[in-house]
Amino acid sequence: MSLEKAEIAIVMASKHDLRVMMQAAAILDRFGVQYHIEIISTHRSPDRMVEFSKTAQAKGFKVVIAGAGGAAHLPGMIAAYTPLPVIGVPIKTETSIDGLDAIYSMLQMPNGVPVATMALDNAPNAAIFALQILGCSHPSYLELVNAFKTKQKQDADRTSQMMQEQGYEKFAESLGISM
Amino acid sequence: MSLEKAEIAIVMASKHDLRVMMQAAAILDRFGVQYHIEIISTHRSPDRMVEFSKTAQAKGFKVVIAGAGGAAHLPGMIAAYTPLPVIGVPIKTETSIDGLDAIYSMLQMPNGVPVATMALDNAPNAAIFALQILGCSHPSYLELVNAFKTKQKQDADRTSQMMQEQGYEKFAESLGISM
Amino acid sequence: MSLEKAEIAIVMASKHDLRVMMQAAAILDRFGVQYHIEIISTHRSPDRMVEFSKTAQAKGFKVVIAGAGGAAHLPGMIAAYTPLPVIGVPIKTETSIDGLDAIYSMLQMPNGVPVATMALDNAPNAAIFALQILGCSHPSYLELVNAFKTKQKQDADRTSQMMQEQGYEKFAESLGISM
Amino acid sequence: MSLEKAEIAIVMASKHDLRVMMQAAAILDRFGVQYHIEIISTHRSPDRMVEFSKTAQAKGFKVVIAGAGGAAHLPGMIAAYTPLPVIGVPIKTETSIDGLDAIYSMLQMPNGVPVATMALDNAPNAAIFALQILGCSHPSYLELVNAFKTKQKQDADRTSQMMQEQGYEKFAESLGISM
Amino acid sequence: MSLEKAEIAIVMASKHDLRVMMQAAAILDRFGVQYHIEIISTHRSPDRMVEFSKTAQAKGFKVVIAGAGGAAHLPGMIAAYTPLPVIGVPIKTETSIDGLDAIYSMLQMPNGVPVATMALDNAPNAAIFALQILGCSHPSYLELVNAFKTKQKQDADRTSQMMQEQGYEKFAESLGISM
Amino acid sequence: MSLEKAEIAIVMASKHDLRVMMQAAAILDRFGVQYHIEIISTHRSPDRMVEFSKTAQAKGFKVVIAGAGGAAHLPGMIAAYTPLPVIGVPIKTETSIDGLDAIYSMLQMPNGVPVATMALDNAPNAAIFALQILGCSHPSYLELVNAFKTKQKQDADRTSQMMQEQGYEKFAESLGISM
Amino acid sequence: MSLEKAEIAIVMASKHDLRVMMQAAAILDRFGVQYHIEIISTHRSPDRMVEFSKTAQAKGFKVVIAGAGGAAHLPGMIAAYTPLPVIGVPIKTETSIDGLDAIYSMLQMPNGVPVATMALDNAPNAAIFALQILGCSHPSYLELVNAFKTKQKQDADRTSQMMQEQGYEKFAESLGISM
Amino acid sequence: MSLEKAEIAIVMASKHDLRVMMQAAAILDRFGVQYHIEIISTHRSPDRMVEFSKTAQAKGFKVVIAGAGGAAHLPGMIAAYTPLPVIGVPIKTETSIDGLDAIYSMLQMPNGVPVATMALDNAPNAAIFALQILGCSHPSYLELVNAFKTKQKQDADRTSQMMQEQGYEKFAESLGISM
């Protein structure tokens, strides 16, 4: 992975967020898209957060994905410093209030400093959305997204057809589902 | 406004959403950025929603801003059809459940079909975020965002200084605030 | 199961919803009522969702049961296309916000496009309600519902009587319940 | 209004619910569909509620619409007594908990006794849904629903076109909307 | 247990509520207080619920404890029929909305028909409160409550003292608690 | 009002609660039932709260009604000191969290120290419930409650009949209700 | 106001927060306690926020009160930079989610970086709490707090006595309260 | 541990709170700071709670940390009696309403009686905040806090660096994390 060419930065507030955020990395790996991934503690190492945010554009990043739980200030603070688009992934932690704390902290940003908030724990969607953003300058990325959507459609349709053919009971059995 | 050149589409589910969504248009007007604006009823005119979504990319749009209240399916359904990035603006209506219905309907999209959710009723941030996305291909847009951020900083600092100089009581009076 | 005669369609957004939705099928099986069951991904295979919705009436369906979790647009979008009554089953998934996301997305439909929302994960009630709807044209279905209600009453009364006879402690023991 | 022919019963728990529930009646009036409308206090006149519920089918009703706020037991208790489909309209009152009390009381009915819950305060949708149910036996009612949907589509499209022609600013002005 | 003398009736909507409600019975057993305990399904056997409610006073009951989950109409419907005080125990079930459905359904009763709502799953408190009510006519019951409070105080103080003496670490160890 | 004979004490945490709590007094006035009413600030005058609680039984009170908003500790603290039954009225204040703060603070009392929680702002029900409690020793109070229930039933039935006779539109007009 | 001597800093994220935060200043004014008050926009002027936070201790501040609404990152970010105690005042704004967004953003801070969160909009309590903190080094401040508590007690008791003397109805009238 | 010198008191409402609250003690142990730790049942041993609160200042305590779950009155009642700063730790218990009951009961204290509320179950932060308070009189405590912050920063940075060096996949593996 060469940092020089990565246009997507994936950051997270703590190593405990890695379980969720590595799913964004995995999506980009699958697509063969370069990215930078880093743990940046907003409240424990705030200067590094500021440094990262201030230099992100100069380093060539085009979009930042930031995951955090609880008070979840990371994406909002990065957005305060950089003109780059920031995508927030709210993470449900053991002591969170059903994940609503992270959702509200990211979502309810003030005028002029948006954070594009994704579904709870949904780092894969953050990766997809980053590709959609980069699609503005790299049309091939939109083709990647289209290919991904086509693949999802085919999988969905095949799944649907399998159930039609097997009947729901056998299909459920094949999935290990029982009532 | 020439549709051919607009890269941003602002759509909303109902004319009742215009009060909020016209604030996105106003931001883009201020920046001199072209956009297309349209009312598309997801549930009353769904074919037009599908038509819009399927042709959005071909029409030259690069990003879609979609505002809706209540069940608020508009941004999610557009995202189902287009590879373009979709920004959702949840709108609090009179009979909404504190706006949480619209927030959850946009935010909790499934894997592979993200909607970038903004704060409740925050259409201006959707406009800013659209510019940040387009900044990938138009560096001048990121400069616009930077200029906007600089202006916001100056306004914030001037406001701060004014209160420092006047004392909080006179300053509050000048704002028409009383305890 | 002959599709030609099925008046009830049970659809769900993902194979992960089968665990819940197959309980609706099981109820109809028990009553010997024909139904069609299908997985239709709203956001991954939206054209198939539109196709299904537009042709549902012509295919002879009289009522649609649609289950989904998270953003849960499936029942609402079907209702946008068909004049048939649509029953929604909100499903609690692992990353849902306590299931409230699915409940609000189904419940809060706009004027003119109702979705009849059932309790969280309560697919059996969707099946019962479908029979109650079909009872309008098939009085025998209301008799089925009445028979079901009578059976429920008898079971409830027998359970009650058993506890009266055994005392609550022995009865609890027989249920494997301890404090 | 001849009670003999009415297949739809609209009931509500209190005269304070009339503001909302009369909107269901107005929809049916518009369609020229007969209905019975009545105030039945669940907790103050429970015997009348039981009497109504037990005789509803024999009186020729095919569907019951029941509106209530707060603890909102009316639709659920009617559903306990009759095999007819019951549509619930949760109503937000002054001392309700944001209307969530009525929503949860109707929605979370136990197995075998469904209440088809509509959006908060959305009595019009209850009327539409009643027509969709009756459409099973009266195909002309589904045509009414289709006509209503077509009218809604035309209105939505005309509104959309008007904004396209006038520009959003003039259109907003014509609606009395300002930022 | 002689029904003739029981002044407290403990009822519950389903056998699944027994796990919680038997804790009320256990408290009364400990105090040697007679009670009647019964499963009465509000929605499956509503006539029995009405019969119970109408005859409760004549049977000599002075107070009714009613536990239920989900839509949880049992205590409210009993209160509609009897002038006796009704204590409600909201129960958190597997498919409940965090137990809030049961809490709101009991708590938000209309004017004139109160249900005294206890904490979630707190059947023991319902038993204690029943004794406090009966204390009006049986001063000895208030003495029982006082004795219970004294016992609780002594236990609390002894626990406190044990931790003081052992130090918190050893005390935690003795409780099987670790950080 | 003679304090010696009052068996019901109505207390509230602040004069701001009087708007709600005086409705409990008004109900008792209507029934000609003696009561004591007092403002006791839990957090500002805690010793008076303790004094009141410790002497309540000796003063001849049989039941305490306590109203409070926000953190709302008043009913729970009184219940800690007295064996008498305590009825809590949660009050929605301007800075409360939709009244949920007061509800949860009263409802979620620990084992052994119940507070009988009423609906939000529903002081009248607290008065009714107090009479139901006192009915244990004063059968005439249960007759009062029964008379009240009968009156409520008659009013409900008369209201229902009026709407039947006038039609809902004229009746709505007479209530000043319009859609 | 001499900055050199002020040990309390009151900061807020926006001039819109002044309505609430000036109530903290007013409390300190009443006690004759010096303070510094300043508007610092977390997201618009983040460098000034960092500068303030890094120099707060050196400037002689001993405690920081920070008010904010929505995403409300101000108190948490200050706490990341300074070892001083930070008191957070969550503010309910027009587009906030009932104020829960600000509460959760302040409250749910990670290990090692606490923010002492006050009640919604309760800036006066932040001022009182700042005095309680400073009481560690200035015993006279605890005397101020004690005097304040005594005054509150006297006011509460006098109010209570007034109602006792006037009767609740006249007292309510004197407050302009009617049912 | 010598009680005479302890300036911090850690109290909790029940032994069940020890699992959480002992984490505050552990932090203070690590820093070599004296403290007093005690179980005080608010509702079962209220006189001891009052006694503790009234004598806390005289005993030399400078700050009180109070943890509780459910109705969670302990910190608020202590704050009613003492001018000392009180830090509240809301605890999520098995039967709590997602911990929101404890949060709201502590947070929403009335004017003049603040409780400094920490994150759910976050006793360590209460210990840190107590040190920050005591830092007013013991500058060395602020140095402890600074040292702790520095340590946290170093740990965060080292963790970050480790992931940079190992790559996220190996690092995740070393943490036992898999997707």
Coordinates of C-alpha atoms in Angstrom, one line a residue, chain C residues 48-115:
Chain C
R48 CA -37.9 -6.4 -9.6
M49 CA -39.6 -4.7 -6.7
V50 CA -41.3 -2.3 -9.1
E51 CA -42.2 -5.1 -11.5
F52 CA -43.7 -7.1 -8.6
S53 CA -45.6 -4.2 -7.3
K54 CA -47.1 -3.1 -10.7
T55 CA -48.2 -6.6 -11.6
A56 CA -49.3 -7.8 -8.2
Q57 CA -53.0 -7.0 -8.7
A58 CA -53.0 -8.5 -12.2
K59 CA -51.5 -11.7 -10.9
G60 CA -54.5 -12.1 -8.7
F61 CA -52.9 -11.1 -5.4
K62 CA -55.4 -9.5 -3.0
V63 CA -53.0 -8.5 -0.2
V64 CA -49.3 -8.2 0.2
I65 CA -47.3 -8.9 3.4
A66 CA -43.9 -7.3 3.3
G67 CA -41.2 -7.7 6.0
A68 CA -38.0 -5.7 6.3
G69 CA -35.5 -4.3 8.8
G70 CA -33.4 -1.2 9.1
A71 CA -34.4 1.5 6.6
A72 CA -37.2 -1.0 5.7
H73 CA -38.5 0.7 2.5
L74 CA -40.0 -2.5 1.0
P75 CA -43.7 -2.2 2.2
G76 CA -43.9 1.5 1.5
M77 CA -42.5 1.3 -2.0
I78 CA -44.9 -1.6 -2.9
A79 CA -47.8 0.5 -1.5
A80 CA -46.7 3.3 -3.8
Y81 CA -47.3 1.1 -6.9
T82 CA -50.3 -1.0 -6.1
P83 CA -53.8 -0.3 -4.9
L84 CA -53.7 -3.6 -2.9
P85 CA -53.5 -3.4 0.9
V86 CA -50.0 -3.8 2.1
I87 CA -49.1 -5.2 5.6
G88 CA -45.7 -4.3 7.0
V89 CA -43.7 -6.4 9.4
P90 CA -40.8 -4.4 11.0
I91 CA -37.9 -6.7 11.7
K92 CA -35.3 -6.1 14.4
T93 CA -31.8 -6.8 13.0
E94 CA -28.4 -7.0 14.7
T95 CA -27.5 -3.4 13.7
S96 CA -30.9 -1.9 14.0
I97 CA -31.7 0.8 16.5
D98 CA -33.8 -1.5 18.7
G99 CA -36.0 -2.1 15.7
L100 CA -37.3 1.4 15.9
D101 CA -35.8 2.2 12.5
A102 CA -37.9 -0.4 10.8
I103 CA -41.1 0.5 12.8
Y104 CA -40.8 4.2 12.0
S105 CA -40.0 3.7 8.3
M106 CA -43.1 1.6 7.8
L107 CA -45.5 3.4 10.1
Q108 CA -44.9 7.0 9.1
M109 CA -46.1 6.7 5.5
P110 CA -47.5 9.8 3.9
N111 CA -51.2 10.6 3.2
G112 CA -52.8 8.3 0.6
V113 CA -50.2 5.5 0.8
P114 CA -50.8 3.5 4.0
V115 CA -48.8 0.6 5.3

